[in-house]
């Protein structure tokens, strides 16, 4: 949303639309809560079934939505073959926020790292003025085997910077920050391992700021319900805050697409995993057919795919 | 889904996956029911607010998802300016099927047709063997003003064929059918008016066949719940049925994309209308800015968009 003076022609008040959007958002949250409750047992049932399918999640990621296009490099693919299981949990439910979730990756023994489980939590936060919201995450330590760090030190550097900021060095430009910034600039996108995803941090919004924001939001809601006028925060200041939060986040973020990909896993890949798996198997069969096609006569293949009697449409 | 022999490598039974998919489908239906209940009042509230916004739905369709790319021809756009209101109703709820819905278009007095309201119902049906499902619809009569039929007679021809089929001439190739088929073949996609959408009929599945299908499905569900083996219908026959149903549907279907577009309206455009409208307004402002940009010096425009002090990123 942009500042008020940029939409002079809107014939209804911004406040009316904001209230309506808020109402719909509340329904969406409630629906996610209901969905979580209704599907919980089904995901347990699914887990048991897919445990018998080798490389299930690897196959699913092969046909994942466009968010994952070019995401996996060749060595990433090798490592993904060791992916044994994947879980998405809306850990804050039933009481808390349905927008927060965790993605747990279980790996078999592999040549790249020591970890058996890598779990990354994405926590929904909004800024005090409610104009910035997003998924915040702690960088996850990966215990790479010697010489096997696919992220070329990026994940470790983010962890170092994160620890420094936690120790209070938020605005200080430390050596680690300089090094991280340089490494990000020097890494071509084509060389960026998907596993850098685990280092994502997101916008710098603290839990306190988030709680303050929720409180303000609820106060506005009550005012609106009571039919009282709701003060808009000064818009220009908001925009500066917003820039600040994103600048801070992205300057030291080697993998800024991580939150979109996390949402894609939670909202599309996780619920649709069986469909995607079946699709990957069909794709495999199709490409086998295509291979045959290259070897055999073209007419022969054509007959195999569709009996002559059924060719009613030209 | 393809026949059994085409996926020899699946390490779990097709039946297990089908059961799981059925479970998830049931949850999805339940969620649509809950959503309908929770949003009903909100849509009434929204209607009152957007009544004050001229060309609201027209603006929304300008930024509609890709299903509507190239859907509206120039004259369609003229007619769409007379679109006063749009409603989506899941008319079969709360008791019936959440997958059926109607789209009601309200028009102002216009130069093209006499109708004030055009309502199209999309009814969910599945074939007796459960292998074909889709949205079935009756073609809607549009009372075009003389010489103003944007569909060039296509909608009326579909209505004629539909009436003939209702009168028993299902497999007979009547003159009207021949004419319709020829007209479809002779109409370039670039000339096809969006209003042909109202003529869509979908796969030929009767209510009786649908009910039989639901009954069979429920029987299978009960067998599975009781841990008893479930017979799969003979797959090869199914595939022929499937071809048949689609052939019949598409041979006399001038606008086969109509069901996808209807789903897009019901699932995306209708719930996201406010967001889409705001986006269309922002797009308008952006293109105004771009126009300015062409006129003014580039640097000047640059300064307007972002104060110099905030340019921290190169």
JSON list of C-alpha atoms in Angstrom, two decimals, chain B residues 154-305:
[
{"chain": "B", "resi": 154, "resn": "UNK", "atom": "CA", "xyz": [-22.42, -18.78, -31.41]},
{"chain": "B", "resi": 155, "resn": "UNK", "atom": "CA", "xyz": [-24.36, -18.47, -28.15]},
{"chain": "B", "resi": 156, "resn": "UNK", "atom": "CA", "xyz": [-27.71, -18.87, -29.95]},
{"chain": "B", "resi": 157, "resn": "UNK", "atom": "CA", "xyz": [-26.48, -21.90, -31.88]},
{"chain": "B", "resi": 158, "resn": "UNK", "atom": "CA", "xyz": [-25.30, -23.60, -28.70]},
{"chain": "B", "resi": 159, "resn": "UNK", "atom": "CA", "xyz": [-28.73, -22.97, -27.18]},
{"chain": "B", "resi": 160, "resn": "UNK", "atom": "CA", "xyz": [-30.38, -24.54, -30.22]},
{"chain": "B", "resi": 161, "resn": "UNK", "atom": "CA", "xyz": [-28.15, -27.64, -30.06]},
{"chain": "B", "resi": 162, "resn": "UNK", "atom": "CA", "xyz": [-28.76, -27.86, -26.32]},
{"chain": "B", "resi": 163, "resn": "UNK", "atom": "CA", "xyz": [-32.53, -27.76, -26.85]},
{"chain": "B", "resi": 164, "resn": "UNK", "atom": "CA", "xyz": [-32.29, -30.46, -29.52]},
{"chain": "B", "resi": 165, "resn": "UNK", "atom": "CA", "xyz": [-30.27, -32.70, -27.22]},
{"chain": "B", "resi": 166, "resn": "UNK", "atom": "CA", "xyz": [-32.78, -32.15, -24.43]},
{"chain": "B", "resi": 167, "resn": "UNK", "atom": "CA", "xyz": [-35.49, -33.24, -26.89]},
{"chain": "B", "resi": 168, "resn": "UNK", "atom": "CA", "xyz": [-33.66, -36.53, -27.36]},
{"chain": "B", "resi": 169, "resn": "UNK", "atom": "CA", "xyz": [-31.43, -35.87, -30.36]},
{"chain": "B", "resi": 170, "resn": "UNK", "atom": "CA", "xyz": [-28.25, -36.65, -28.47]},
{"chain": "B", "resi": 171, "resn": "UNK", "atom": "CA", "xyz": [-26.27, -38.67, -31.00]},
{"chain": "B", "resi": 172, "resn": "UNK", "atom": "CA", "xyz": [-27.95, -37.42, -34.16]},
{"chain": "B", "resi": 173, "resn": "UNK", "atom": "CA", "xyz": [-25.87, -34.96, -36.17]},
{"chain": "B", "resi": 174, "resn": "UNK", "atom": "CA", "xyz": [-28.48, -32.26, -36.84]},
{"chain": "B", "resi": 175, "resn": "UNK", "atom": "CA", "xyz": [-28.11, -29.24, -39.12]},
{"chain": "B", "resi": 176, "resn": "UNK", "atom": "CA", "xyz": [-27.67, -26.99, -36.09]},
{"chain": "B", "resi": 177, "resn": "UNK", "atom": "CA", "xyz": [-24.85, -29.22, -34.84]},
{"chain": "B", "resi": 178, "resn": "UNK", "atom": "CA", "xyz": [-23.14, -29.13, -38.22]},
{"chain": "B", "resi": 179, "resn": "UNK", "atom": "CA", "xyz": [-23.48, -25.37, -38.36]},
{"chain": "B", "resi": 180, "resn": "UNK", "atom": "CA", "xyz": [-22.17, -24.94, -34.81]},
{"chain": "B", "resi": 181, "resn": "UNK", "atom": "CA", "xyz": [-19.18, -27.19, -35.48]},
{"chain": "B", "resi": 182, "resn": "UNK", "atom": "CA", "xyz": [-18.34, -25.24, -38.64]},
{"chain": "B", "resi": 183, "resn": "UNK", "atom": "CA", "xyz": [-18.74, -21.88, -36.93]},
{"chain": "B", "resi": 184, "resn": "UNK", "atom": "CA", "xyz": [-16.42, -23.00, -34.13]},
{"chain": "B", "resi": 185, "resn": "UNK", "atom": "CA", "xyz": [-13.82, -24.12, -36.65]},
{"chain": "B", "resi": 186, "resn": "UNK", "atom": "CA", "xyz": [-14.16, -20.90, -38.66]},
{"chain": "B", "resi": 187, "resn": "UNK", "atom": "CA", "xyz": [-13.88, -18.52, -35.69]},
{"chain": "B", "resi": 188, "resn": "UNK", "atom": "CA", "xyz": [-10.27, -17.46, -35.04]},
{"chain": "B", "resi": 189, "resn": "UNK", "atom": "CA", "xyz": [-9.41, -17.32, -31.32]},
{"chain": "B", "resi": 190, "resn": "UNK", "atom": "CA", "xyz": [-8.61, -13.64, -31.71]},
{"chain": "B", "resi": 191, "resn": "UNK", "atom": "CA", "xyz": [-12.22, -12.97, -32.76]},
{"chain": "B", "resi": 192, "resn": "UNK", "atom": "CA", "xyz": [-13.88, -15.00, -30.03]},
{"chain": "B", "resi": 193, "resn": "UNK", "atom": "CA", "xyz": [-15.85, -12.73, -27.70]},
{"chain": "B", "resi": 194, "resn": "UNK", "atom": "CA", "xyz": [-15.62, -13.36, -23.97]},
{"chain": "B", "resi": 195, "resn": "UNK", "atom": "CA", "xyz": [-19.41, -13.41, -23.88]},
{"chain": "B", "resi": 196, "resn": "UNK", "atom": "CA", "xyz": [-19.32, -16.80, -25.60]},
{"chain": "B", "resi": 197, "resn": "UNK", "atom": "CA", "xyz": [-18.39, -17.89, -22.07]},
{"chain": "B", "resi": 198, "resn": "UNK", "atom": "CA", "xyz": [-22.11, -17.86, -21.25]},
{"chain": "B", "resi": 199, "resn": "UNK", "atom": "CA", "xyz": [-22.68, -20.70, -23.75]},
{"chain": "B", "resi": 200, "resn": "UNK", "atom": "CA", "xyz": [-20.39, -23.19, -21.98]},
{"chain": "B", "resi": 201, "resn": "UNK", "atom": "CA", "xyz": [-21.89, -26.62, -21.24]},
{"chain": "B", "resi": 202, "resn": "UNK", "atom": "CA", "xyz": [-19.07, -28.85, -19.99]},
{"chain": "B", "resi": 203, "resn": "UNK", "atom": "CA", "xyz": [-18.91, -32.67, -19.94]},
{"chain": "B", "resi": 204, "resn": "UNK", "atom": "CA", "xyz": [-22.19, -34.48, -20.58]},
{"chain": "B", "resi": 205, "resn": "UNK", "atom": "CA", "xyz": [-22.79, -36.00, -17.15]},
{"chain": "B", "resi": 206, "resn": "UNK", "atom": "CA", "xyz": [-26.40, -36.20, -16.02]},
{"chain": "B", "resi": 207, "resn": "UNK", "atom": "CA", "xyz": [-27.63, -35.68, -12.48]},
{"chain": "B", "resi": 208, "resn": "UNK", "atom": "CA", "xyz": [-28.53, -39.39, -12.29]},
{"chain": "B", "resi": 209, "resn": "UNK", "atom": "CA", "xyz": [-25.04, -40.45, -13.34]},
{"chain": "B", "resi": 210, "resn": "UNK", "atom": "CA", "xyz": [-23.56, -38.05, -10.81]},
{"chain": "B", "resi": 211, "resn": "UNK", "atom": "CA", "xyz": [-25.71, -39.43, -8.00]},
{"chain": "B", "resi": 212, "resn": "UNK", "atom": "CA", "xyz": [-24.78, -42.98, -8.96]},
{"chain": "B", "resi": 213, "resn": "UNK", "atom": "CA", "xyz": [-21.14, -41.95, -8.86]},
{"chain": "B", "resi": 214, "resn": "UNK", "atom": "CA", "xyz": [-21.44, -40.39, -5.41]},
{"chain": "B", "resi": 215, "resn": "UNK", "atom": "CA", "xyz": [-23.19, -43.52, -4.15]},
{"chain": "B", "resi": 216, "resn": "UNK", "atom": "CA", "xyz": [-20.42, -45.76, -5.48]},
{"chain": "B", "resi": 217, "resn": "UNK", "atom": "CA", "xyz": [-17.79, -43.49, -4.00]},
{"chain": "B", "resi": 218, "resn": "UNK", "atom": "CA", "xyz": [-19.46, -43.64, -0.60]},
{"chain": "B", "resi": 219, "resn": "UNK", "atom": "CA", "xyz": [-19.68, -47.44, -0.79]},
{"chain": "B", "resi": 220, "resn": "UNK", "atom": "CA", "xyz": [-15.97, -47.66, -1.54]},
{"chain": "B", "resi": 221, "resn": "UNK", "atom": "CA", "xyz": [-15.27, -45.30, 1.36]},
{"chain": "B", "resi": 222, "resn": "UNK", "atom": "CA", "xyz": [-17.23, -47.51, 3.74]},
{"chain": "B", "resi": 223, "resn": "UNK", "atom": "CA", "xyz": [-15.45, -50.64, 2.50]},
{"chain": "B", "resi": 224, "resn": "UNK", "atom": "CA", "xyz": [-12.06, -48.99, 3.00]},
{"chain": "B", "resi": 225, "resn": "UNK", "atom": "CA", "xyz": [-13.03, -47.84, 6.48]},
{"chain": "B", "resi": 226, "resn": "UNK", "atom": "CA", "xyz": [-14.05, -51.38, 7.33]},
{"chain": "B", "resi": 227, "resn": "UNK", "atom": "CA", "xyz": [-10.67, -52.58, 6.05]},
{"chain": "B", "resi": 228, "resn": "UNK", "atom": "CA", "xyz": [-12.27, -54.57, 3.24]},
{"chain": "B", "resi": 229, "resn": "UNK", "atom": "CA", "xyz": [-10.79, -54.83, -0.27]},
{"chain": "B", "resi": 230, "resn": "UNK", "atom": "CA", "xyz": [-12.14, -52.34, -2.79]},
{"chain": "B", "resi": 231, "resn": "UNK", "atom": "CA", "xyz": [-12.59, -53.43, -6.40]},
{"chain": "B", "resi": 232, "resn": "UNK", "atom": "CA", "xyz": [-11.15, -51.09, -8.97]},
{"chain": "B", "resi": 233, "resn": "UNK", "atom": "CA", "xyz": [-13.33, -50.59, -12.02]},
{"chain": "B", "resi": 234, "resn": "UNK", "atom": "CA", "xyz": [-11.83, -51.94, -15.20]},
{"chain": "B", "resi": 235, "resn": "UNK", "atom": "CA", "xyz": [-9.42, -49.22, -16.14]},
{"chain": "B", "resi": 236, "resn": "UNK", "atom": "CA", "xyz": [-9.41, -49.62, -19.90]},
{"chain": "B", "resi": 237, "resn": "UNK", "atom": "CA", "xyz": [-13.14, -49.15, -20.23]},
{"chain": "B", "resi": 238, "resn": "UNK", "atom": "CA", "xyz": [-12.85, -46.06, -18.06]},
{"chain": "B", "resi": 239, "resn": "UNK", "atom": "CA", "xyz": [-10.44, -44.46, -20.41]},
{"chain": "B", "resi": 240, "resn": "UNK", "atom": "CA", "xyz": [-12.79, -44.89, -23.32]},
{"chain": "B", "resi": 241, "resn": "UNK", "atom": "CA", "xyz": [-15.63, -43.36, -21.32]},
{"chain": "B", "resi": 242, "resn": "UNK", "atom": "CA", "xyz": [-13.41, -40.48, -20.46]},
{"chain": "B", "resi": 243, "resn": "UNK", "atom": "CA", "xyz": [-12.48, -39.81, -24.07]},
{"chain": "B", "resi": 244, "resn": "UNK", "atom": "CA", "xyz": [-16.14, -40.00, -25.01]},
{"chain": "B", "resi": 245, "resn": "UNK", "atom": "CA", "xyz": [-17.30, -37.51, -22.44]},
{"chain": "B", "resi": 246, "resn": "UNK", "atom": "CA", "xyz": [-14.65, -35.02, -23.40]},
{"chain": "B", "resi": 247, "resn": "UNK", "atom": "CA", "xyz": [-15.10, -35.50, -27.13]},
{"chain": "B", "resi": 248, "resn": "UNK", "atom": "CA", "xyz": [-18.83, -34.87, -26.87]},
{"chain": "B", "resi": 249, "resn": "UNK", "atom": "CA", "xyz": [-18.22, -31.84, -24.71]},
{"chain": "B", "resi": 250, "resn": "UNK", "atom": "CA", "xyz": [-15.53, -30.18, -26.78]},
{"chain": "B", "resi": 251, "resn": "UNK", "atom": "CA", "xyz": [-16.84, -30.85, -30.26]},
{"chain": "B", "resi": 252, "resn": "UNK", "atom": "CA", "xyz": [-19.70, -28.41, -29.71]},
{"chain": "B", "resi": 253, "resn": "UNK", "atom": "CA", "xyz": [-18.02, -26.15, -27.16]},
{"chain": "B", "resi": 254, "resn": "UNK", "atom": "CA", "xyz": [-17.04, -22.80, -28.63]},
{"chain": "B", "resi": 255, "resn": "UNK", "atom": "CA", "xyz": [-15.45, -21.62, -25.38]},
{"chain": "B", "resi": 256, "resn": "UNK", "atom": "CA", "xyz": [-13.76, -24.59, -23.67]},
{"chain": "B", "resi": 257, "resn": "UNK", "atom": "CA", "xyz": [-11.76, -22.38, -21.26]},
{"chain": "B", "resi": 258, "resn": "UNK", "atom": "CA", "xyz": [-14.99, -21.26, -19.57]},
{"chain": "B", "resi": 259, "resn": "UNK", "atom": "CA", "xyz": [-14.83, -23.67, -16.62]},
{"chain": "B", "resi": 260, "resn": "UNK", "atom": "CA", "xyz": [-11.25, -22.72, -15.74]},
{"chain": "B", "resi": 261, "resn": "UNK", "atom": "CA", "xyz": [-12.20, -19.06, -15.92]},
{"chain": "B", "resi": 262, "resn": "UNK", "atom": "CA", "xyz": [-15.31, -19.69, -13.80]},
{"chain": "B", "resi": 263, "resn": "UNK", "atom": "CA", "xyz": [-13.15, -21.41, -11.16]},
{"chain": "B", "resi": 264, "resn": "UNK", "atom": "CA", "xyz": [-10.72, -18.52, -11.33]},
{"chain": "B", "resi": 265, "resn": "UNK", "atom": "CA", "xyz": [-13.57, -16.08, -10.67]},
{"chain": "B", "resi": 266, "resn": "UNK", "atom": "CA", "xyz": [-14.99, -18.15, -7.81]},
{"chain": "B", "resi": 267, "resn": "UNK", "atom": "CA", "xyz": [-11.69, -19.01, -6.11]},
{"chain": "B", "resi": 268, "resn": "UNK", "atom": "CA", "xyz": [-9.43, -16.06, -6.86]},
{"chain": "B", "resi": 269, "resn": "UNK", "atom": "CA", "xyz": [-11.17, -12.99, -8.27]},
{"chain": "B", "resi": 270, "resn": "UNK", "atom": "CA", "xyz": [-14.23, -13.08, -6.01]},
{"chain": "B", "resi": 271, "resn": "UNK", "atom": "CA", "xyz": [-12.34, -13.48, -2.71]},
{"chain": "B", "resi": 272, "resn": "UNK", "atom": "CA", "xyz": [-9.45, -11.18, -3.73]},
{"chain": "B", "resi": 273, "resn": "UNK", "atom": "CA", "xyz": [-11.51, -8.47, -5.44]},
{"chain": "B", "resi": 274, "resn": "UNK", "atom": "CA", "xyz": [-10.48, -5.62, -3.12]},
{"chain": "B", "resi": 275, "resn": "UNK", "atom": "CA", "xyz": [-6.78, -6.50, -3.42]},
{"chain": "B", "resi": 276, "resn": "UNK", "atom": "CA", "xyz": [-7.10, -6.71, -7.21]},
{"chain": "B", "resi": 277, "resn": "UNK", "atom": "CA", "xyz": [-8.96, -3.40, -7.36]},
{"chain": "B", "resi": 278, "resn": "UNK", "atom": "CA", "xyz": [-6.27, -1.63, -5.31]},
{"chain": "B", "resi": 279, "resn": "UNK", "atom": "CA", "xyz": [-3.65, -3.22, -7.53]},
{"chain": "B", "resi": 280, "resn": "UNK", "atom": "CA", "xyz": [-5.41, -1.91, -10.64]},
{"chain": "B", "resi": 281, "resn": "UNK", "atom": "CA", "xyz": [-5.40, 1.59, -9.13]},
{"chain": "B", "resi": 282, "resn": "UNK", "atom": "CA", "xyz": [-1.70, 1.34, -8.30]},
{"chain": "B", "resi": 283, "resn": "UNK", "atom": "CA", "xyz": [-1.00, 0.16, -11.83]},
{"chain": "B", "resi": 284, "resn": "UNK", "atom": "CA", "xyz": [-2.84, 3.24, -13.10]},
{"chain": "B", "resi": 285, "resn": "UNK", "atom": "CA", "xyz": [-0.71, 5.50, -10.90]},
{"chain": "B", "resi": 286, "resn": "UNK", "atom": "CA", "xyz": [2.48, 3.73, -11.96]},
{"chain": "B", "resi": 287, "resn": "UNK", "atom": "CA", "xyz": [1.68, 4.17, -15.63]},
{"chain": "B", "resi": 288, "resn": "UNK", "atom": "CA", "xyz": [0.95, 7.85, -14.94]},
{"chain": "B", "resi": 289, "resn": "UNK", "atom": "CA", "xyz": [4.39, 8.09, -13.34]},
{"chain": "B", "resi": 290, "resn": "UNK", "atom": "CA", "xyz": [5.89, 6.41, -16.36]},
{"chain": "B", "resi": 291, "resn": "UNK", "atom": "CA", "xyz": [4.19, 8.93, -18.61]},
{"chain": "B", "resi": 292, "resn": "UNK", "atom": "CA", "xyz": [5.69, 11.72, -16.51]},
{"chain": "B", "resi": 293, "resn": "UNK", "atom": "CA", "xyz": [9.03, 10.01, -16.74]},
{"chain": "B", "resi": 294, "resn": "UNK", "atom": "CA", "xyz": [8.92, 10.18, -20.50]},
{"chain": "B", "resi": 295, "resn": "UNK", "atom": "CA", "xyz": [8.19, 13.89, -20.41]},
{"chain": "B", "resi": 296, "resn": "UNK", "atom": "CA", "xyz": [10.54, 15.05, -17.65]},
{"chain": "B", "resi": 297, "resn": "UNK", "atom": "CA", "xyz": [14.24, 14.68, -17.18]},
{"chain": "B", "resi": 298, "resn": "UNK", "atom": "CA", "xyz": [15.09, 11.24, -15.90]},
{"chain": "B", "resi": 299, "resn": "UNK", "atom": "CA", "xyz": [17.08, 12.49, -12.89]},
{"chain": "B", "resi": 300, "resn": "UNK", "atom": "CA", "xyz": [14.23, 14.69, -11.73]},
{"chain": "B", "resi": 301, "resn": "UNK", "atom": "CA", "xyz": [11.86, 11.73, -11.63]},
{"chain": "B", "resi": 302, "resn": "UNK", "atom": "CA", "xyz": [14.44, 9.64, -9.85]},
{"chain": "B", "resi": 303, "resn": "UNK", "atom": "CA", "xyz": [14.69, 12.19, -7.05]},
{"chain": "B", "resi": 304, "resn": "UNK", "atom": "CA", "xyz": [10.94, 12.25, -6.65]},
{"chain": "B", "resi": 305, "resn": "UNK", "atom": "CA", "xyz": [10.79, 8.51, -6.14]}
]
